[in-house]
Amino acid sequence: SEMSKDMMPGPYPRTPEERAAAAKKYNMRVEDYQPYPDDGLGYGDYPMLPNKSQYERDPWYQWDQPDMRHNWGEPMHWDFDMYIRNRADTSPTVVPWHTMSKHFFLFLSIMLIMFGLGEIYPSYRPVGPKQYPFNDLYLEKGGDPNKKPPEVIHYEI
Amino acid sequence: MAGAPPLPAARLYRPNRFVSLPAELDPATYDTSPAKRRADAERLAIRSRLKRQYLLQLNDPSAPAVIENPALIRWAYAKSQNVYPTFRPTPKTSFLGAAYGLGPLLFWIFVLKTDRDRKEKRIQEGKQKRSLLSVFF
């Protein structure tokens, strides 16, 4: 596009003048502007905005882009495409996260342990082998009808 | 410990990467100091300047068809073309590069090779028949 090179993101700002220029470039206050730490990971001078999803923004304010809840020219989060309203949502929950995860994992682990124990130590009423009638289903299993089948008796008197 | 004061609600909530602190528990909501109001006024000034620029372009009868958003262009540029110039090999990035680049490759090499060696050993011992397309599986 026709934007000049100094309007584009650049390397990490080292001097306070560079920080002020970068804050002005990104339409932010100098006090608000906080770049990502200079780890060499490739962020450059892009500002580090709070990790909040677009769900948390005011639904009643008249945004320039209402579906994105984003204003024209406002600096976008590095993970903006993750925080749109179709994807990740960081809205505060009614129950704290650590309580929810504790309840969930406790329940899941207890159920899994009990099912595992049930597999290792099965417990059911005593059973015996199944008894079939008609001399152990001699004719149905393909026995010769002219021959006398072997007598199978399942009871004792 | 009897008589300990109750912990502040914000500390009990423990916001993390997945949930943020509700506004009611955040002390910044109840902060009405002049410094904060000055900061809010400055932010509002920036926002109204940008909104004015945008609305002028939006309602301009001889406007271009697409109003380009410099913030969007900067975001796309930063994520795609600004990564390589600002990248710097450090111990952390070298380790991450090795872990994500070589790690899965070596892992799958090891898994597939041991699996195939075990299968070949079983075929040689006669416990398994060699399948029709044994080159593949």
XYZ file of C-alpha atoms in Angstrom:
294
model
C 0.000 0.000 0.000
C 1.010 3.628 -0.035
C 2.046 3.818 3.608
C 5.602 5.007 4.148
C 8.214 2.852 5.822
C 8.085 4.769 9.104
C 4.342 4.055 9.445
C 5.027 0.313 9.402
C 6.162 -1.781 12.385
C 9.904 -1.829 12.875
C 12.567 -3.112 15.240
C 12.415 -2.934 19.023
C 12.600 0.685 20.264
C 15.699 1.334 22.337
C 15.720 5.073 23.077
C 12.816 7.020 24.641
C 12.447 9.016 21.421
C 11.969 5.801 19.482
C 9.362 4.703 22.033
C 7.490 7.993 21.686
C 7.592 7.766 17.903
C 6.359 4.159 18.024
C 3.516 5.103 20.393
C 2.462 7.882 18.029
C 2.685 5.511 15.075
C 0.354 3.019 16.759
C -2.099 5.729 17.926
C -1.401 5.070 21.589
C -0.405 7.176 24.566
C 3.302 7.018 25.391
C 2.469 5.787 28.907
C 0.187 3.060 27.530
C 2.704 1.868 24.938
C 4.531 -1.252 26.114
C 6.380 -3.323 23.486
C 6.925 -7.052 23.835
C 10.183 -7.921 25.643
C 13.178 -8.004 23.321
C 13.687 -11.778 23.199
C 14.498 -11.976 19.517
C 11.250 -13.844 18.902
C 10.174 -11.524 16.091
C 7.689 -9.136 17.752
C 9.712 -5.995 17.026
C 8.090 -2.831 18.347
C 4.516 -4.118 18.234
C 2.662 -3.069 21.415
C 1.744 -5.633 24.033
C -1.965 -5.136 24.679
C -3.888 -6.859 27.514
C -4.888 -10.411 26.627
C -8.618 -9.814 26.564
C -10.969 -11.179 23.937
C -13.352 -9.012 21.946
C -16.237 -10.464 23.969
C -15.225 -8.319 26.899
C -15.656 -5.065 25.024
C -18.782 -3.018 25.551
C -21.580 -4.426 23.349
C -23.552 -1.189 23.497
C -20.875 1.235 22.327
C -21.047 2.238 18.653
C -17.940 0.599 17.274
C -16.789 1.371 13.739
C -16.776 -2.381 13.118
C -19.554 -3.765 15.338
C -18.932 -7.463 14.706
C -15.231 -7.178 15.558
C -15.937 -4.581 18.310
C -12.995 -2.656 16.910
C -12.499 1.001 16.006
C -10.730 2.264 12.897
C -7.053 2.866 13.606
C -7.099 1.280 17.045
C -4.038 -0.974 17.622
C -5.005 -4.612 17.228
C -3.826 -7.305 19.567
C -1.095 -9.595 18.210
C -3.538 -12.510 18.588
C -6.506 -10.517 17.299
C -7.675 -13.350 15.081
C -7.797 -15.629 18.118
C -9.770 -13.174 20.241
C -12.625 -12.506 17.786
C -16.084 -13.381 18.965
C -16.201 -16.658 17.063
C -13.159 -17.990 18.885
C -11.446 -17.700 22.252
C -13.419 -15.920 24.968
C -11.745 -14.573 28.098
C -14.850 -13.060 29.710
C -14.870 -13.379 33.492
C -16.729 -16.468 34.677
C -19.176 -16.605 37.552
C -17.092 -19.257 39.312
C -13.307 -18.743 39.489
C -11.253 -20.787 37.037
C -9.291 -22.663 39.655
C -12.499 -23.806 41.384
C -13.985 -24.986 38.101
C -10.878 -26.880 37.048
C -10.519 -28.433 40.498
C -14.107 -29.689 40.446
C -13.804 -30.987 36.906
C -10.514 -32.815 37.307
C -11.503 -34.240 40.672
C -14.705 -35.658 39.194
C -12.964 -36.978 36.081
C -10.118 -38.610 37.986
C -12.453 -40.235 40.519
C -14.669 -41.645 37.764
C -11.691 -42.922 35.760
C -10.112 -44.528 38.820
C -13.365 -46.240 39.754
C -13.886 -47.524 36.209
C -10.314 -48.759 36.126
C -10.715 -50.552 39.425
C -13.920 -52.106 38.103
C -12.020 -53.456 35.122
C -9.195 -54.895 37.214
C -11.407 -56.338 39.957
C -14.759 -57.179 38.336
C -17.564 -58.040 40.705
C -20.751 -59.859 39.690
C -22.984 -62.709 40.870
C -21.636 -66.248 40.448
C -22.303 -67.612 36.928
C -21.890 -70.993 35.280
C -21.537 -72.012 31.620
C -24.691 -71.587 29.510
C -26.793 -74.719 29.078
C -28.403 -75.359 25.681
C -31.428 -77.697 25.167
C -31.947 -80.509 22.625
C -28.679 -82.260 23.452
C -26.609 -79.139 23.146
C -28.471 -78.075 19.945
C -27.237 -81.184 18.121
C -29.500 -80.780 15.041
C -29.143 -76.982 14.856
C -25.372 -77.258 14.880
C -25.494 -79.504 11.827
C -25.588 -82.954 13.393
C -26.697 -85.941 11.273
C -30.488 -86.490 11.866
C -30.244 -90.226 11.181
C -27.620 -90.833 13.825
C -28.462 -90.918 17.512
C -27.154 -87.730 19.199
C -24.936 -87.998 22.260
C -27.048 -87.606 25.403
C -26.378 -84.369 27.279
C -27.974 -84.045 30.712
C -27.636 -80.759 32.590
C -29.327 -81.714 35.852
C -28.801 -83.954 38.806
C -31.534 -85.447 40.881
C -5.277 -18.968 62.488
C -8.281 -17.356 64.116
C -9.118 -13.749 63.358
C -7.258 -13.492 59.991
C -8.709 -10.767 57.739
C -10.560 -12.111 54.648
C -8.457 -12.010 51.493
C -9.401 -9.414 48.890
C -11.863 -10.807 46.393
C -9.584 -10.103 43.436
C -6.874 -12.293 44.917
C -9.360 -15.067 45.631
C -10.572 -14.988 42.025
C -7.062 -15.550 40.568
C -7.485 -14.400 36.951
C -5.257 -16.199 34.453
C -4.706 -16.634 30.715
C -8.242 -17.922 30.162
C -10.378 -15.559 32.264
C -9.895 -11.943 33.190
C -10.849 -10.253 36.416
C -14.469 -9.030 36.491
C -14.764 -5.258 36.466
C -16.526 -5.281 39.844
C -13.509 -6.815 41.571
C -10.933 -4.650 39.804
C -9.838 -1.699 41.976
C -9.137 0.328 38.826
C -12.889 0.642 38.213
C -13.322 2.604 41.419
C -10.278 4.796 40.837
C -11.399 8.402 40.308
C -8.046 10.149 40.795
C -7.226 13.109 38.550
C -4.323 11.202 36.984
C -6.640 8.466 35.790
C -9.156 10.970 34.489
C -6.425 12.819 32.592
C -5.293 9.519 31.059
C -8.872 8.685 30.086
C -9.285 12.141 28.547
C -6.142 11.661 26.453
C -7.310 8.263 25.258
C -10.693 9.732 24.394
C -8.997 12.515 22.430
C -7.032 9.993 20.363
C -10.117 7.889 19.800
C -12.276 10.818 18.721
C -9.583 12.040 16.325
C -9.451 8.612 14.704
C -13.244 8.338 14.637
C -13.486 11.737 12.933
C -10.986 10.651 10.287
C -12.934 7.454 9.720
C -16.362 9.103 9.532
C -15.085 11.764 7.132
C -13.901 9.022 4.799
C -17.053 6.973 5.307
C -19.498 9.779 4.481
C -17.399 11.289 1.691
C -19.410 11.091 -1.571
C -16.222 10.877 -3.639
C -14.653 8.350 -1.288
C -12.645 5.331 -2.431
C -14.497 2.021 -2.426
C -12.396 0.493 0.366
C -11.369 2.514 3.419
C -8.086 0.917 4.361
C -7.370 0.587 8.059
C -3.727 1.405 8.855
C -3.959 -0.556 12.100
C -4.955 -3.661 10.157
C -2.155 -3.155 7.628
C 0.359 -2.693 10.436
C -0.932 -5.808 12.195
C -0.649 -7.928 9.061
C 2.796 -6.536 8.288
C 4.029 -7.123 11.839
C 2.876 -10.719 11.847
C 4.235 -11.623 8.420
C 7.039 -9.403 7.175
C 8.417 -7.958 10.389
C 9.235 -11.280 12.013
C 12.372 -12.167 10.065
C 14.089 -8.745 10.371
C 13.445 -8.591 14.104
C 14.404 -12.211 14.766
C 17.662 -12.729 16.637
C 19.247 -16.085 17.517
C 19.346 -16.313 21.310
C 19.635 -19.398 23.534
C 15.856 -19.420 23.967
C 15.023 -19.105 20.276
C 17.643 -21.693 19.294
C 16.245 -24.131 21.824
C 12.662 -23.505 20.687
C 13.688 -23.884 17.059
C 15.349 -27.222 17.745
C 12.450 -28.422 19.890
C 9.688 -27.546 17.420
C 11.664 -28.224 14.244
C 13.694 -31.329 14.973
C 11.758 -32.745 17.905
C 8.693 -34.143 16.116
C 10.846 -35.398 13.219
C 13.196 -37.372 15.463
C 10.303 -38.600 17.588
C 8.389 -40.052 14.633
C 11.574 -41.485 13.110
C 12.224 -43.353 16.343
C 8.620 -44.550 16.781
C 8.154 -45.778 13.220
C 11.569 -47.429 13.041
C 11.137 -49.381 16.285
C 7.633 -50.420 15.241
C 8.844 -51.722 11.902
C 11.831 -53.473 13.435
C 9.535 -55.205 15.894
C 7.176 -56.262 13.106
C 10.061 -57.544 10.970
C 11.393 -59.542 13.917
C 7.966 -61.110 14.427
C 7.734 -61.982 10.726
C 11.175 -63.593 10.797
C 10.172 -65.601 13.866
C 7.028 -66.692 12.052
C 4.490 -65.156 14.444
C 3.082 -62.786 11.780
C 2.399 -63.183 8.080
C 3.990 -60.662 5.728
C 1.138 -58.550 4.356
C 0.539 -58.025 0.640
C 1.786 -54.416 0.564
C 4.465 -54.904 3.171
C 6.459 -51.951 1.872
C 3.742 -49.643 3.234
C 2.315 -51.550 6.211
